[in-house]
Amino acid sequence: MKKIPKKNFPNLLFLCGPFLLALGLTVGVILDKWDILPLVFIIAGLLICIGWVFFQAQKNQFWNQRSTVSTTNALVATLAVLTILGLINFLGTRYQLRLDLTETQLFTLAPQSKELLRTLPKPAKLWLFTREQNLQDEQLLENYRRQTPKFNFEYIDPQTRPGLAEKFGVKDFGEVYLEFDNKRQLVQTVNEYERLSEVRLTSRLQQITSNNTAKVYFLQGHGELEFTDAKNAISQAIQGLADKNFTALPLSLTEQTTVPEDAAVVVVAGPKRELLAGEVTALQDYLNRGGNLMLMVDPNTDPKIDDLLQDWGVKLDNRLAVDVSGTTLGLGPAAPAVTEYGQHPITKDFGNGISFYPLARPILIEPTPNVQSTPLLRTKSYPNSWAESDQQNENLEFNEGQDLKGPLTLGVALTRTLSSPSPTSTASPSPTSTASPSPTPTLSPTVSPTEENSQNQSKESRLVVFGNSDFARDGLFQQQLNGDVFLNSVTWLSQQDQQPLSIRPKEQTNRRITMSTAKANLLSISSLLLLPFIGLATGAIIWWKRR
């Protein structure tokens, strides 16, 4: 019998490796059961193959060859790059980071939306009854869903699922409904020209999750801004309040002597005539029992509310606020543009945004016990802004001793704590002992310290005063931050801390270049003829010098 040469033994042993590996895979596939037997064959085959590779490498001094070293380095570098890319992909999937580099943060939810979603008590779902899935709408809804797992959305074709469309009462393509806790509400109708709005979606989400509706009363009868769609109306502000789950109602204090008990806020919007003494008293009584009042008083008017404002340390200045720097924005000097806001919940998210107030009067504030005041709106410093006393003079200039230097306060928010007195022990004579010189006192029931603390509850009254009312008028309400100033003030006055404040609509900055026909033709000629000719001439000159 011929012996196998010792040097061929490793090669024969290597043949067992692929054989055992194939055997293990075959057994596992046939039995459809990857238990201990196929795994033993597979592991043994792999070990034999790996051992043979290392044996051959050692025998031929494979690792000492220059080609092996370079190949190994390239392989290690490739594996390192793949590993890093895999880790980046894993981290990117696990921990998402989004950067919004647009000037107005078009693709970032407002802080108010984030707070509302963060405190969402129950799951909410948005149903979009449309065939087309718009990318812009999807990006907005994905931003909502990233804030909380309780928010979801789904696109529905009304024709393929008519039962569901009938359940929601869908009448046309593009209708968007919000469903929360067995309640359904129409958000808006989207189409080619109108996409899904964060302002409307957050407002409807706030409405449907709220259990009560606050009532805002607007005083009438003194030339105030009207409810209806007229020249001097605040219909857009009324609609804005409705979107935030407020109910706006007219109030006449000549027909009823007191402010209704269900009034969350009372608004006096630009009275042209004076209030009756009884009306001012009714407003004072409303504030004294913990009410909330907004006063918007234009210059050159006297509604006779000085006594009410004096209790709060507020005085309306009779001069006109002037801002000569507003001409760069296309505004007149009598329409101050405000970019400086106080540190207050009403204006905390405004940043350097713009709001403007045509024909405004300054507001003076004096320290008053139990009253905390915060200026909301401040004009620019002198010499850009001052309070003009001579309003008839067309040449506006500052006059020392008569005018007031800026910055001027055009709006202020005030709070006053009202403490109800706790019951104390009082002596009252008995009906049968009125003639006795030493009547026997009858004491009230003893009040424990715990009960006394609970009965000594402090109640807060709030007041917001603006030296202008036109900023909330139709046409100006939707300009810049004007509407936010009004809606945020009402929300803060209502003392509903769970309500998010107003959301500023995000508009993309118009960066289009407008040019005449001659300039457009010149640009076309220069780009099609002049620039190619310059490149050709430059190349010809270089060729000629190197020739």
XYZ file of C-alpha atoms in Angstrom:
547
model
C 0.000 0.000 0.000
C 1.403 3.357 -1.055
C 1.852 5.840 1.740
C 0.498 9.368 1.456
C 3.335 11.862 1.489
C 3.444 13.835 4.726
C 3.569 17.135 2.838
C 0.168 16.380 1.154
C -1.620 15.657 4.413
C -2.729 19.279 5.055
C -4.203 19.502 1.571
C -6.227 16.350 2.134
C -7.352 17.666 5.513
C -8.542 20.879 3.867
C -10.904 18.875 1.684
C -12.759 17.857 4.842
C -13.510 21.515 5.582
C -15.708 22.291 2.553
C -17.228 18.789 2.836
C -18.322 19.330 6.484
C -19.533 22.854 5.678
C -21.654 21.615 2.766
C -22.922 18.708 4.868
C -24.070 21.027 7.670
C -25.883 23.356 5.273
C -27.551 20.413 3.490
C -28.763 18.833 6.742
C -30.148 22.154 7.961
C -31.998 22.865 4.706
C -33.453 19.349 4.361
C -34.553 19.027 7.960
C -35.582 22.711 8.104
C -34.256 22.636 11.632
C -31.018 24.305 12.651
C -30.268 22.395 15.826
C -26.973 21.122 17.251
C -26.133 18.611 14.461
C -25.948 20.955 11.410
C -24.285 23.654 13.548
C -21.517 21.215 14.605
C -20.798 20.306 10.960
C -20.752 23.967 9.889
C -18.484 25.112 12.733
C -16.063 22.195 12.177
C -15.854 22.918 8.446
C -15.177 26.630 9.059
C -12.450 25.874 11.601
C -10.694 23.481 9.191
C -10.820 26.000 6.333
C -9.502 28.833 8.533
C -6.746 26.593 9.914
C -5.663 25.568 6.418
C -5.482 29.224 5.305
C -3.252 30.158 8.239
C -1.077 27.043 7.678
C -0.491 27.886 4.029
C 0.248 31.498 4.888
C 2.822 30.462 7.470
C 4.382 27.923 5.146
C 4.835 30.348 2.260
C 5.719 33.298 4.516
C 2.632 35.006 3.130
C 2.419 37.647 5.860
C 5.985 38.838 5.233
C 5.396 39.642 1.584
C 5.091 43.304 0.595
C 1.966 42.691 -1.472
C 0.305 40.989 1.489
C 1.049 43.930 3.776
C -0.341 46.489 1.303
C -3.387 44.351 0.562
C -4.032 43.837 4.279
C -3.757 47.571 4.956
C -6.191 48.329 2.144
C -8.588 45.681 3.452
C -8.402 47.009 7.013
C -8.926 50.582 5.802
C -11.947 49.495 3.730
C -13.447 47.612 6.671
C -12.845 50.632 8.922
C -14.633 52.963 6.477
C -17.564 50.546 6.152
C -17.751 50.224 9.935
C -17.772 54.013 10.389
C -20.458 54.418 7.733
C -22.508 51.703 9.408
C -22.215 53.409 12.793
C -23.182 56.774 11.283
C -26.200 55.171 9.602
C -27.193 53.453 12.873
C -26.848 56.653 14.895
C -28.690 58.640 12.227
C -31.602 56.198 12.381
C -31.600 56.025 16.165
C -30.959 59.700 16.960
C -32.316 62.064 14.318
C -30.958 65.616 14.099
C -32.671 68.162 11.857
C -31.348 71.636 11.077
C -33.663 74.320 9.709
C -31.448 76.929 8.044
C -34.308 78.958 6.520
C -34.524 82.585 7.590
C -38.034 82.304 9.083
C -37.720 78.673 10.273
C -40.289 77.476 7.740
C -39.763 73.797 8.547
C -39.700 74.063 12.355
C -42.785 73.893 14.537
C -43.557 76.881 16.728
C -42.901 76.479 20.473
C -46.652 76.702 21.071
C -47.299 73.698 18.813
C -44.562 71.679 20.498
C -45.926 72.430 23.961
C -49.479 71.466 22.952
C -48.285 68.181 21.444
C -46.086 67.431 24.452
C -49.069 67.737 26.811
C -51.527 65.881 24.564
C -53.678 63.847 27.000
C -54.944 61.236 24.517
C -54.122 60.048 20.988
C -55.195 62.327 18.137
C -55.375 61.453 14.444
C -55.580 63.611 11.347
C -57.520 62.283 8.359
C -56.727 63.804 4.953
C -59.436 62.938 2.422
C -57.506 63.488 -0.790
C -55.958 61.422 -3.556
C -52.690 63.348 -3.803
C -50.096 63.326 -1.033
C -48.386 66.701 -1.018
C -44.736 66.698 0.084
C -45.071 70.000 1.957
C -48.039 68.715 3.960
C -46.263 65.454 4.743
C -43.201 67.291 6.058
C -45.389 69.359 8.376
C -47.254 66.299 9.657
C -44.008 64.395 10.175
C -42.818 67.287 12.329
C -45.980 66.908 14.420
C -45.535 63.152 14.733
C -41.914 63.511 15.845
C -43.048 65.456 18.911
C -45.245 62.697 20.359
C -46.352 59.152 19.516
C -49.914 60.222 20.361
C -50.277 62.104 17.065
C -50.781 60.266 13.778
C -52.182 60.955 10.317
C -53.530 59.006 7.341
C -54.416 59.795 3.719
C -57.792 58.494 2.553
C -59.279 58.370 -0.941
C -62.998 59.148 -0.414
C -64.000 57.116 -3.484
C -62.255 53.924 -2.380
C -63.528 54.226 1.219
C -66.930 55.932 0.926
C -68.101 54.589 4.290
C -65.368 56.369 6.193
C -65.917 59.553 4.180
C -69.621 59.450 5.017
C -68.782 58.918 8.700
C -66.845 62.200 8.755
C -69.324 64.028 6.554
C -66.856 64.673 3.740
C -68.362 66.762 0.961
C -65.363 67.499 -1.252
C -61.840 66.331 -2.008
C -59.152 67.895 0.147
C -61.086 68.133 3.404
C -58.926 67.517 6.488
C -60.498 66.297 9.728
C -59.082 65.952 13.216
C -60.285 63.119 15.461
C -59.770 63.128 19.228
C -61.615 61.192 21.953
C -64.627 60.358 19.694
C -64.843 64.007 18.585
C -64.305 65.102 14.972
C -63.628 68.580 13.653
C -62.922 70.028 10.216
C -59.476 71.642 10.085
C -59.459 73.073 6.568
C -59.715 72.152 2.897
C -56.419 71.779 1.069
C -55.984 72.238 -2.650
C -53.392 73.261 -5.194
C -53.327 76.853 -3.932
C -53.811 76.338 -0.202
C -51.722 73.852 1.740
C -52.047 72.577 5.282
C -51.443 75.326 7.828
C -49.686 74.897 11.175
C -51.703 77.802 12.568
C -55.033 76.163 11.763
C -53.969 72.657 12.730
C -52.659 73.683 16.143
C -55.703 75.898 16.732
C -58.111 73.049 15.921
C -56.080 70.649 18.044
C -56.294 73.100 20.919
C -60.038 73.471 20.446
C -60.825 69.780 20.251
C -58.720 68.930 23.315
C -60.211 71.717 25.427
C -63.290 71.011 27.523
C -64.549 74.564 27.873
C -64.861 77.725 25.807
C -63.888 81.055 27.320
C -66.101 84.061 26.603
C -64.614 87.389 25.569
C -66.959 90.394 25.789
C -66.401 93.506 23.658
C -67.785 96.735 25.074
C -70.095 98.539 22.630
C -71.833 101.897 22.423
C -68.909 104.361 22.361
C -67.692 104.151 18.771
C -65.558 101.054 19.323
C -64.328 98.914 16.447
C -67.240 96.947 15.009
C -67.812 93.211 14.884
C -69.040 93.019 11.316
C -67.016 93.315 8.138
C -66.919 97.102 7.839
C -64.346 99.854 7.372
C -63.404 99.987 11.043
C -64.041 96.391 12.046
C -62.172 93.672 13.905
C -63.770 90.696 12.190
C -60.365 89.100 11.573
C -59.541 89.387 15.277
C -62.916 87.833 16.117
C -62.166 84.940 13.763
C -58.739 84.561 15.345
C -60.357 84.261 18.764
C -62.781 81.649 17.437
C -59.853 79.644 16.096
C -58.390 79.656 19.607
C -61.619 78.367 21.159
C -62.864 81.741 22.430
C -66.401 83.007 22.010
C -66.646 86.732 21.235
C -69.814 88.517 22.406
C -70.936 92.172 22.473
C -71.431 93.870 25.838
C -73.582 96.903 26.590
C -73.260 98.178 30.156
C -76.179 100.543 29.625
C -78.536 97.577 29.334
C -77.013 95.666 32.260
C -75.274 97.240 35.213
C -72.612 94.569 35.785
C -70.198 92.544 33.695
C -71.483 88.959 33.236
C -70.064 86.394 35.644
C -68.931 84.140 32.775
C -66.739 86.845 31.222
C -63.172 85.574 30.965
C -61.990 88.836 29.362
C -63.558 92.219 28.613
C -62.129 94.213 25.692
C -62.601 97.943 25.148
C -61.388 98.419 21.568
C -60.865 102.063 20.567
C -63.730 103.996 22.152
C -64.296 107.366 20.470
C -66.694 108.732 23.103
C -66.541 108.819 26.868
C -67.886 106.023 29.043
C -70.632 106.766 31.528
C -69.691 106.824 35.192
C -71.790 103.720 35.829
C -69.949 101.828 33.080
C -66.550 102.730 34.526
C -67.758 101.601 37.956
C -68.933 98.282 36.484
C -65.513 97.702 34.958
C -63.811 98.586 38.254
C -66.058 96.157 40.131
C -65.262 93.491 37.545
C -61.533 93.965 38.092
C -61.941 94.023 41.876
C -63.543 90.585 41.811
C -60.711 89.087 39.754
C -61.704 90.063 36.219
C -59.446 90.671 33.237
C -59.627 93.773 31.062
C -57.985 94.936 27.834
C -58.031 98.643 26.998
C -57.044 99.915 23.550
C -57.251 103.711 23.642
C -56.283 105.844 20.629
C -54.725 109.317 20.853
C -56.961 112.403 20.813
C -59.724 110.502 22.614
C -60.809 110.673 26.248
C -63.011 107.752 27.355
C -62.987 109.085 30.951
C -61.326 106.041 32.500
C -58.591 107.902 34.377
C -59.945 106.807 37.763
C -59.814 103.160 36.710
C -56.259 103.454 35.382
C -55.090 105.420 38.424
C -55.804 102.409 40.648
C -53.257 100.492 38.556
C -50.635 103.230 38.267
C -51.277 103.823 34.557
C -51.632 107.160 32.799
C -52.429 107.783 29.140
C -50.169 110.451 27.662
C -51.857 112.957 25.344
C -48.875 113.259 22.974
C -48.411 111.324 19.724
C -45.738 108.641 19.403
C -43.392 109.411 16.500
C -40.825 107.087 14.908
C -38.829 108.683 12.092
C -36.917 105.450 11.411
C -40.039 103.748 10.057
C -39.666 105.369 6.653
C -37.270 102.572 5.629
C -40.154 100.105 6.052
C -42.581 102.206 4.043
C -44.311 103.481 7.201
C -44.951 107.073 8.123
C -43.450 108.706 11.228
C -46.827 108.416 12.991
C -46.825 104.616 12.673
C -44.091 103.430 15.079
C -42.549 100.073 14.199
C -41.803 98.096 17.363
C -39.018 95.508 17.497
C -38.326 95.632 21.251
C -40.616 93.625 23.512
C -40.793 93.044 27.245
C -39.963 89.808 29.028
C -43.543 88.608 29.388
C -45.545 85.513 28.344
C -47.370 87.644 25.766
C -44.214 88.650 23.911
C -41.591 86.111 24.968
C -41.406 84.414 21.545
C -41.454 87.557 19.386
C -37.670 87.998 19.204
C -36.900 90.873 16.846
C -40.178 90.591 14.955
C -42.004 93.691 13.757
C -45.357 95.070 14.849
C -46.565 98.577 14.066
C -49.156 100.923 15.570
C -50.516 103.750 13.407
C -51.392 106.792 15.554
C -50.423 105.610 19.015
C -50.117 107.394 22.355
C -47.468 106.652 24.979
C -48.335 105.017 28.280
C -46.802 106.213 31.546
C -46.411 103.772 34.442
C -46.009 104.626 38.108
C -45.117 102.098 40.854
C -48.287 101.093 42.702
C -48.668 98.803 45.733
C -49.886 95.253 44.946
C -49.563 95.921 41.187
C -46.890 94.359 39.020
C -46.388 95.963 35.598
C -44.368 94.835 32.565
C -43.941 97.030 29.459
C -44.835 94.993 26.384
C -44.058 97.329 23.484
C -41.225 99.851 23.364
C -40.280 102.171 20.532
C -36.732 103.000 19.524
C -34.597 105.395 21.527
C -34.261 109.110 20.832
C -33.520 110.642 18.301
C -35.408 107.980 16.278
C -38.479 108.145 18.464
C -40.195 110.652 20.724
C -43.668 111.787 21.868
C -44.783 114.811 19.835
C -46.920 117.448 21.549
C -47.541 119.673 18.491
C -49.536 117.304 16.299
C -50.644 120.039 13.877
C -47.116 120.866 12.747
C -46.148 119.026 9.550
C -42.421 119.423 10.254
C -41.862 116.958 13.057
C -38.996 117.900 15.334
C -38.203 117.343 18.977
C -38.868 120.310 21.268
C -37.120 120.214 24.633
C -39.494 120.722 27.527
C -42.602 119.898 25.482
C -41.897 116.523 23.900
C -40.889 113.250 25.566
C -37.761 111.395 24.463
C -37.951 107.749 23.449
C -38.032 104.863 24.060
C -41.776 105.066 24.624
C -44.055 102.401 26.079
C -47.050 101.686 23.800
C -48.393 98.637 25.668
C -48.227 97.351 29.230
C -49.422 94.224 31.068
C -50.340 94.471 34.745
C -51.375 92.044 37.456
C -52.891 92.740 40.861
C -53.300 90.181 43.619
C -56.648 90.282 45.398
C -56.778 88.543 48.781
C -60.176 87.635 50.124
C -60.389 88.205 53.913
C -60.595 85.109 56.039
C -63.481 84.763 58.479
C -62.630 85.963 61.973
C -64.318 85.777 65.337
C -66.873 88.569 65.625
C -69.228 89.472 68.426
C -72.865 90.159 67.708
C -75.438 90.979 70.348
C -78.271 88.643 70.945
C -81.660 89.953 69.858
C -82.929 89.627 73.432
C -80.087 91.609 74.987
C -79.990 94.821 72.980
C -80.856 96.959 76.034
C -78.314 95.322 78.301
C -75.154 97.340 78.934
C -73.055 94.154 78.774
C -74.427 92.017 75.974
C -73.363 88.427 75.779
C -71.281 87.967 72.598
C -72.107 85.253 70.098
C -68.904 83.958 68.467
C -68.667 82.527 64.976
C -67.510 78.902 64.664
C -63.828 78.322 65.270
C -61.759 78.167 62.073
C -58.795 75.802 62.021
C -55.448 76.956 60.549
C -55.893 74.661 57.554
C -59.356 76.012 56.798
C -58.117 79.556 57.293
C -55.352 79.063 54.742
C -57.765 77.581 52.230
C -60.197 80.461 52.715
C -57.390 83.024 52.387
C -56.953 82.169 48.708
C -55.359 84.915 46.629
C -57.046 85.857 43.367
C -55.327 87.632 40.496
C -56.743 90.373 38.340
C -55.102 91.277 35.048
C -55.068 94.387 32.878
C -53.507 95.071 29.457
C -53.421 98.633 28.108
C -52.459 99.679 24.557
C -52.147 103.240 23.301
C -53.573 102.195 19.951
C -56.449 100.105 18.564
C -55.772 100.182 14.819
C -53.197 97.387 15.065
C -56.091 94.923 15.626
C -58.280 96.374 12.865
C -59.027 94.416 9.684
C -56.220 94.784 7.163
C -53.579 95.401 9.834
C -54.416 92.427 12.058
C -52.649 89.966 9.749
C -49.615 92.171 9.163
C -46.381 90.964 10.812
C -46.956 90.338 14.569
C -49.982 92.601 15.041
C -52.453 89.749 15.327
C -50.157 87.839 17.681
C -49.986 90.802 20.045
C -53.782 90.894 20.274
C -54.413 87.133 20.511
C -51.597 86.536 22.981
C -52.906 89.329 25.178
C -56.419 87.851 25.263
C -55.038 84.386 25.970
C -52.903 85.651 28.842
C -55.779 87.711 30.238
C -58.070 84.680 30.221
C -55.734 83.074 32.804
C -55.980 79.731 31.044
C -52.419 78.552 31.539
C -52.988 75.383 29.505
C -53.681 77.436 26.387
C -50.703 77.932 24.080
C -50.236 81.477 22.911
C -50.639 82.570 19.335
C -48.555 81.077 16.533
C -46.890 83.455 14.148
C -47.541 82.517 10.518
C -44.299 81.702 8.722
C -43.874 83.343 5.385
C -41.055 82.717 2.955
C -39.050 85.845 2.191
C -39.583 87.049 -1.346
C -36.124 87.167 -2.931
C -37.212 87.538 -6.543
C -35.203 89.945 -8.694
C -37.423 92.473 -10.456
C -35.872 94.107 -13.523
C -36.947 95.970 -16.602
C -37.160 94.454 -20.096
C -33.941 96.186 -21.171
C -32.014 94.780 -18.201
C -33.443 91.300 -18.825
C -32.330 91.439 -22.484
C -28.876 92.649 -21.439
C -28.574 89.760 -18.970
C -29.586 87.254 -21.664
C -27.089 88.620 -24.198
C -24.246 88.712 -21.682
C -24.855 85.135 -20.531
C -25.339 83.667 -24.040
C -22.754 85.672 -26.010
C -20.466 87.805 -23.868
C -19.383 85.184 -21.287
C -18.669 82.429 -23.887
C -16.722 84.967 -26.015
C -14.585 85.961 -22.989
C -13.790 82.278 -22.307
C -12.907 81.656 -25.955
C -10.734 84.776 -26.163
C -8.902 83.852 -22.934
C -8.150 80.378 -24.272
C -6.888 81.811 -27.585
C -4.554 84.235 -25.805
C -3.095 81.464 -23.639
C -2.556 79.264 -26.702
C -0.834 82.081 -28.584
C 1.612 82.736 -25.717
C 2.529 79.057 -25.401
C 2.827 78.465 -29.135
